[in-house]
mmCIF file of C-alpha atoms and ligand atoms in Angstrom:
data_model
loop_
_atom_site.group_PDB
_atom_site.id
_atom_site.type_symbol
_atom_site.label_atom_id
_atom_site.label_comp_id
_atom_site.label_asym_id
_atom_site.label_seq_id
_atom_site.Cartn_x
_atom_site.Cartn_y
_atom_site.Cartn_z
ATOM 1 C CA UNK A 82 97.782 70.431 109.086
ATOM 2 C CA UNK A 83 100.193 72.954 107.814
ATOM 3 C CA UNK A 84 104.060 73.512 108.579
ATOM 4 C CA UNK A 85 105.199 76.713 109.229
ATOM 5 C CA UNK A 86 109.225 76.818 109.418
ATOM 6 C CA UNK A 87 110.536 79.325 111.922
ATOM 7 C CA UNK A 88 112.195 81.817 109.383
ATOM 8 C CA UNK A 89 108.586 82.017 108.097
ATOM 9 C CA UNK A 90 107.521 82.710 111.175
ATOM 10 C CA UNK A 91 110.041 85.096 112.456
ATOM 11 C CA UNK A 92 109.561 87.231 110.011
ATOM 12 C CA UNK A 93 105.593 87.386 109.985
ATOM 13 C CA UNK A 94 106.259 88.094 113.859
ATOM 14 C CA UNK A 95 108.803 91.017 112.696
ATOM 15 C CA UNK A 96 106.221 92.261 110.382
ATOM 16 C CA UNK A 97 103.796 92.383 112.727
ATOM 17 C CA UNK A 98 105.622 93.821 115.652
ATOM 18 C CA UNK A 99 106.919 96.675 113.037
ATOM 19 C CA UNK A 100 103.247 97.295 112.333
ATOM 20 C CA UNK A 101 102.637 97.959 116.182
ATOM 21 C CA UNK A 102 105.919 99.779 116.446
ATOM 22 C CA UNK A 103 104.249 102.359 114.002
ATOM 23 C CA UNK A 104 100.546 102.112 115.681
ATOM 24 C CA UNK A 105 102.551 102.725 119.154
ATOM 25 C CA UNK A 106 104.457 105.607 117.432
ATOM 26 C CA UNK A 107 101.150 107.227 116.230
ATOM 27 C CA UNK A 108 99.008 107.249 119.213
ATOM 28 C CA UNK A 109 101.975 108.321 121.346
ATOM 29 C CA UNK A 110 101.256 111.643 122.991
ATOM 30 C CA UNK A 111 102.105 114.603 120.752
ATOM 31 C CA UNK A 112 102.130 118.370 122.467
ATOM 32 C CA UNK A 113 99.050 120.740 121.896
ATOM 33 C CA UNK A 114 97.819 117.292 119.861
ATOM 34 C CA UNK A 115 98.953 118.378 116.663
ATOM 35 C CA UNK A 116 100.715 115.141 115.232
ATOM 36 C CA UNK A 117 104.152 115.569 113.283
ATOM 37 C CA UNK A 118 105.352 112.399 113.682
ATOM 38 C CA UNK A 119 105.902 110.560 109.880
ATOM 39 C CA UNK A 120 106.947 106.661 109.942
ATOM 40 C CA UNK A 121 107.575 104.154 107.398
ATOM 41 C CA UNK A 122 108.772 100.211 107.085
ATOM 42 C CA UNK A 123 111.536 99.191 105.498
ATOM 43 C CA UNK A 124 112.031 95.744 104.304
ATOM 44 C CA UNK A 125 113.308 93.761 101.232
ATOM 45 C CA UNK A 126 115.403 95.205 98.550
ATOM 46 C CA UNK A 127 114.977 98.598 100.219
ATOM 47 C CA UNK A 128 117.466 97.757 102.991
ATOM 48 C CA UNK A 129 119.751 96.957 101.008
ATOM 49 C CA UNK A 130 119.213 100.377 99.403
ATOM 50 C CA UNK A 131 119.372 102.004 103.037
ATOM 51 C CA UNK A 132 122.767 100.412 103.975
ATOM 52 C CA UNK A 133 124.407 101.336 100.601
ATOM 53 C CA UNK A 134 123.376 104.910 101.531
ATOM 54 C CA UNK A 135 124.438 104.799 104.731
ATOM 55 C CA UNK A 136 128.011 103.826 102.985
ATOM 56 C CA UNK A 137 128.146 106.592 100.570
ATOM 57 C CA UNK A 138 127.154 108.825 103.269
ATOM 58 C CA UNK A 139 130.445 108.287 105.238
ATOM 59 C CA UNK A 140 133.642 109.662 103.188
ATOM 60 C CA UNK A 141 134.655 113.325 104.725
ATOM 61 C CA UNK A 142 131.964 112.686 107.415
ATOM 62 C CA UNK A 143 134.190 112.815 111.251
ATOM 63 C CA UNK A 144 135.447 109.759 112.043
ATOM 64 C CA UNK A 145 133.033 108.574 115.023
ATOM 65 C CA UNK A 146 130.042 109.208 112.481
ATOM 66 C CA UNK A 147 131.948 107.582 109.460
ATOM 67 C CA UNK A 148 132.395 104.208 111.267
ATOM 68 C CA UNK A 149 129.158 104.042 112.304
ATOM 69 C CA UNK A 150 128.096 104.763 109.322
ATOM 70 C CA UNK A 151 129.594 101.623 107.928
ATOM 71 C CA UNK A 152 129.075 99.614 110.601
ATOM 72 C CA UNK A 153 125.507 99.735 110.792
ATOM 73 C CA UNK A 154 124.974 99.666 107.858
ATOM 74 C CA UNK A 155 125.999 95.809 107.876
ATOM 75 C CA UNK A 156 123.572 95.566 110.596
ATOM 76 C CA UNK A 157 120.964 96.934 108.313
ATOM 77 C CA UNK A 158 121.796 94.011 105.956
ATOM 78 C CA UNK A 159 121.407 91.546 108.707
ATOM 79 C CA UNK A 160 117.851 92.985 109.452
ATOM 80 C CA UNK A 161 114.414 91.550 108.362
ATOM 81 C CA UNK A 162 112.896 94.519 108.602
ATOM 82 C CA UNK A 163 113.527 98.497 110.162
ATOM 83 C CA UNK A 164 110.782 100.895 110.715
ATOM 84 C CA UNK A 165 111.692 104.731 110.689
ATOM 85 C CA UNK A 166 110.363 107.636 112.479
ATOM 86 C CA UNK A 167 110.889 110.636 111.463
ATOM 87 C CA UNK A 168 109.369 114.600 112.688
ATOM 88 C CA UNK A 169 108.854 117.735 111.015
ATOM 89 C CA UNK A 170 110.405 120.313 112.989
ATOM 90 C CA UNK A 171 107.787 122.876 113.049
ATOM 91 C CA UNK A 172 106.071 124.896 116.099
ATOM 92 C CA UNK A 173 102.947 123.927 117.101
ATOM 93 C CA UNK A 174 100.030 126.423 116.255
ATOM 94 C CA UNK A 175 102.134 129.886 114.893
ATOM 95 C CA UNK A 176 98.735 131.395 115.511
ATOM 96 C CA UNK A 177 98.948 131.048 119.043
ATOM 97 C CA UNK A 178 102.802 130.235 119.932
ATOM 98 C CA UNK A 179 104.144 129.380 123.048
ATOM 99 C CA UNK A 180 107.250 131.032 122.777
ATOM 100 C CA UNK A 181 108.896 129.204 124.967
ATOM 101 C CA UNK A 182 112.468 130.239 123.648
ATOM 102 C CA UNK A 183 113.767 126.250 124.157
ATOM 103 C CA UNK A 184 114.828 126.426 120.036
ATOM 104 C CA UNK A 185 116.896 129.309 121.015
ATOM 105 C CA UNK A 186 114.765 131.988 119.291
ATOM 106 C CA UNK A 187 112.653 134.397 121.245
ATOM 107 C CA UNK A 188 109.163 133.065 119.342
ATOM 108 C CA UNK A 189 108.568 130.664 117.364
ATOM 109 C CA UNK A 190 107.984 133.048 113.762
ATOM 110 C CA UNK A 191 111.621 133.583 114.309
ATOM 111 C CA UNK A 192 112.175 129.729 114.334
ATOM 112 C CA UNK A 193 109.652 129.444 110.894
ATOM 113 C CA UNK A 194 111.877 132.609 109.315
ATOM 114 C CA UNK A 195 115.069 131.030 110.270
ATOM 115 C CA UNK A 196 113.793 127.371 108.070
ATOM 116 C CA UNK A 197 113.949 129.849 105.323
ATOM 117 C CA UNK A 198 117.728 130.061 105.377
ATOM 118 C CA UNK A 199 118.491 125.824 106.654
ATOM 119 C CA UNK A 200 121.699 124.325 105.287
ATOM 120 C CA UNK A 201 120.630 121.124 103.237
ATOM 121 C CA UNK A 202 124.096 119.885 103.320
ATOM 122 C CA UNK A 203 123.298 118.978 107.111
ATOM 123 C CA UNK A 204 122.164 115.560 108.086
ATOM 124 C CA UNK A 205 119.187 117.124 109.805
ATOM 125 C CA UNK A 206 119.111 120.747 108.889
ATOM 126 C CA UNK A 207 117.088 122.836 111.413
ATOM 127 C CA UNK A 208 116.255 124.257 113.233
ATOM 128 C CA UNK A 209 113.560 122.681 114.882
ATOM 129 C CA UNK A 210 110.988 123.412 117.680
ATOM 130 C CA UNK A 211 112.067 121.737 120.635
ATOM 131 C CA UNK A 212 108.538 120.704 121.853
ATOM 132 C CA UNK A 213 108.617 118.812 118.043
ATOM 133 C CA UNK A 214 111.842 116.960 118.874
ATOM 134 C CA UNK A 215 109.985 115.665 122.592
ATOM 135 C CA UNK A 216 107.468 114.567 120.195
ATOM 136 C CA UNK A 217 109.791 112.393 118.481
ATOM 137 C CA UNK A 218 111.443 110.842 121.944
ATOM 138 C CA UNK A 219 108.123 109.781 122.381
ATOM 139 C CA UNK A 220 107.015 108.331 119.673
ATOM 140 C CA UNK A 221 110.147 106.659 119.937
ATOM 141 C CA UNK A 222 110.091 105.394 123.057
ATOM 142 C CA UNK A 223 107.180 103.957 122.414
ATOM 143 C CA UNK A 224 107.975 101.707 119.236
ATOM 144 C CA UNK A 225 111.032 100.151 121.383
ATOM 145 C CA UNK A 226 108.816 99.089 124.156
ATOM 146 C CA UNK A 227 106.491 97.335 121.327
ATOM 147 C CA UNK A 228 109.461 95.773 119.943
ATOM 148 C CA UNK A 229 111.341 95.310 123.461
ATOM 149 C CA UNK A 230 108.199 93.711 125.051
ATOM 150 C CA UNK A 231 107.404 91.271 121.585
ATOM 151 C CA UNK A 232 111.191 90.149 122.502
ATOM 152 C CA UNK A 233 112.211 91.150 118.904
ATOM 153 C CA UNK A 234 116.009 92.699 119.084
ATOM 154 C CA UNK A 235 116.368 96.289 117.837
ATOM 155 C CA UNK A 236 118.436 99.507 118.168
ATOM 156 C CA UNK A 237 117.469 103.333 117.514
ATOM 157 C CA UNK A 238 120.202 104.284 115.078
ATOM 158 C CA UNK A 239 121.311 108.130 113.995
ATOM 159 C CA UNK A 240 123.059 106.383 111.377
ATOM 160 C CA UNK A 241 119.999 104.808 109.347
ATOM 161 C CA UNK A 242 118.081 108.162 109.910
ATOM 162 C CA UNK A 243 120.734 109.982 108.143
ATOM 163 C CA UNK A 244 120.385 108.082 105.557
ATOM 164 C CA UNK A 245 116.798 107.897 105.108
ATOM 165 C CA UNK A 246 116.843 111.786 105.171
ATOM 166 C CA UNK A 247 118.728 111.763 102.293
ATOM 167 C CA UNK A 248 116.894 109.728 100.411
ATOM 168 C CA UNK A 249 113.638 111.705 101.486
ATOM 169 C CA UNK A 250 111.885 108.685 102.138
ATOM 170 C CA UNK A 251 110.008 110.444 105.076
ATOM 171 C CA UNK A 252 108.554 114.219 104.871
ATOM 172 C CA UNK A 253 110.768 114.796 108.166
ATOM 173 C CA UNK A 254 113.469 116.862 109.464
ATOM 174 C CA UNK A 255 114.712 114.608 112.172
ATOM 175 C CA UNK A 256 114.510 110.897 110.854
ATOM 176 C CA UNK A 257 115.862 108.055 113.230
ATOM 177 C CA UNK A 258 115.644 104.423 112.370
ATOM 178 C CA UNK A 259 115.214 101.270 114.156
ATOM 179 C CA UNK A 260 116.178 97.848 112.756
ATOM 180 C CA UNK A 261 114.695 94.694 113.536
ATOM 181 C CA UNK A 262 115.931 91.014 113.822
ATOM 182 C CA UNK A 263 115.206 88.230 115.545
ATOM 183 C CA UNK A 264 117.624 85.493 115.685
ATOM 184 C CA UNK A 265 120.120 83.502 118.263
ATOM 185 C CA UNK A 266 122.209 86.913 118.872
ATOM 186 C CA UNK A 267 121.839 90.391 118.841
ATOM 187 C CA UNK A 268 123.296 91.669 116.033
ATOM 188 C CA UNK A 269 122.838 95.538 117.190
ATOM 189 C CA UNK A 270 125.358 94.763 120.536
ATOM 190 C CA UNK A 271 128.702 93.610 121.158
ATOM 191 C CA UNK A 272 129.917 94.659 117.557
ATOM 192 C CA UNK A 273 133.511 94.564 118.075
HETATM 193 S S1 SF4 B 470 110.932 125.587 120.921
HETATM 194 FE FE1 SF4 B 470 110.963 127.460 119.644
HETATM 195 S S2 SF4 B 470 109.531 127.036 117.971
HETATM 196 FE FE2 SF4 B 470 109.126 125.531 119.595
HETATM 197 S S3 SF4 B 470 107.492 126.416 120.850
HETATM 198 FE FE3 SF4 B 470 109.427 127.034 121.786
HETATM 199 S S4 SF4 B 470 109.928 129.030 120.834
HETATM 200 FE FE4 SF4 B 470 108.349 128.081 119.567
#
């Protein structure tokens, strides 16, 4: 009979609740079923690599996104694992737009001519097709509830995506990441 200890365990469970998190994120309903969505885990020395970015990220950033910043990044470090999901901002079929005007732009070519000119300086520079972003709620939405429902703690953090996108770790223009832990406490609430 084998022993398995419980941090062996915990993180096989982690592991394979971030592999559903990514299934769930994939078959999540994308408009005019053209799929965008990109995703990735992130575990080992690689978080470690995440959270330092996330630190060099923050000086001259405003102070509400430089704390955070920092501060999650610790919570990165206290992570087992983090799975990101990220979009490319693009209209759906330029051949036959919808033109809904949601972007701001009158049609979407104006959106695609406008990407000619984005700011790469920006954490996410657009801009981006509105329907795409709804793609990405969902998606997202749907990972949580894997996670929420496997009782494995986790938070969608801005912060992590930022840094992801600058390390181009995900063909995305919008990249958001999710941590996961599992332990006795939260570490992604009551932070102080
Ligand atoms: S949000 Fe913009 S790019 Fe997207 S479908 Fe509407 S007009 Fe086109």
């Amino acid at each position: 009979m084998a022993r398995i200890e419980s941090q062996t365990a915990e993180q096989d469970a982690m592991r394979t609740v971030a592999n559903l998190m990514i299934a769930a994120a994939r078959t999540a309903p994308k408009a005019r079923g053209v799929d965008e969505i990109r995703t990735m885990i992130i575990d080992g020395e690689d978080l470690e690599i995440l959270a330092r970015a996330m630190e060099d990220t923050a000086p001259g950033r405003p102070e509400i996104i430089a704390n955070g910043l920092k501060r999650d990044a610790g919570n990165v470090r206290a992570s087992h694992c983090a799975v990101l999901i990220g979009i490319r901002g693009v209209p759906k079929k330029p051949e036959n737009p919808f033109d809904c005007g949601a972007c701001g732009f009158r049609t979407c070519e104006n959106l695609l001519k406008a990407r000619e000119k984005r700011d790469a300086s920006q954490d996410f520079p657009g801009p981006v097709c509105a329907i795409a972003s709804i793609d990405l709620g969902v998606a997202l939405g749907s990972a949580v509830k894997v996670a929420a429902e496997n009782n494995v703690d986790n938070r969608m953090m801005y912060t992590m995506g930022v840094a992801a996108a600058k390390l181009k770790w995900l063909e995305a223009d919008i990249v958001m990441g999710i941590p996961l832990s599992v332990s006795g406490k939260s570490p992604y609430f009551d932070r102080g």
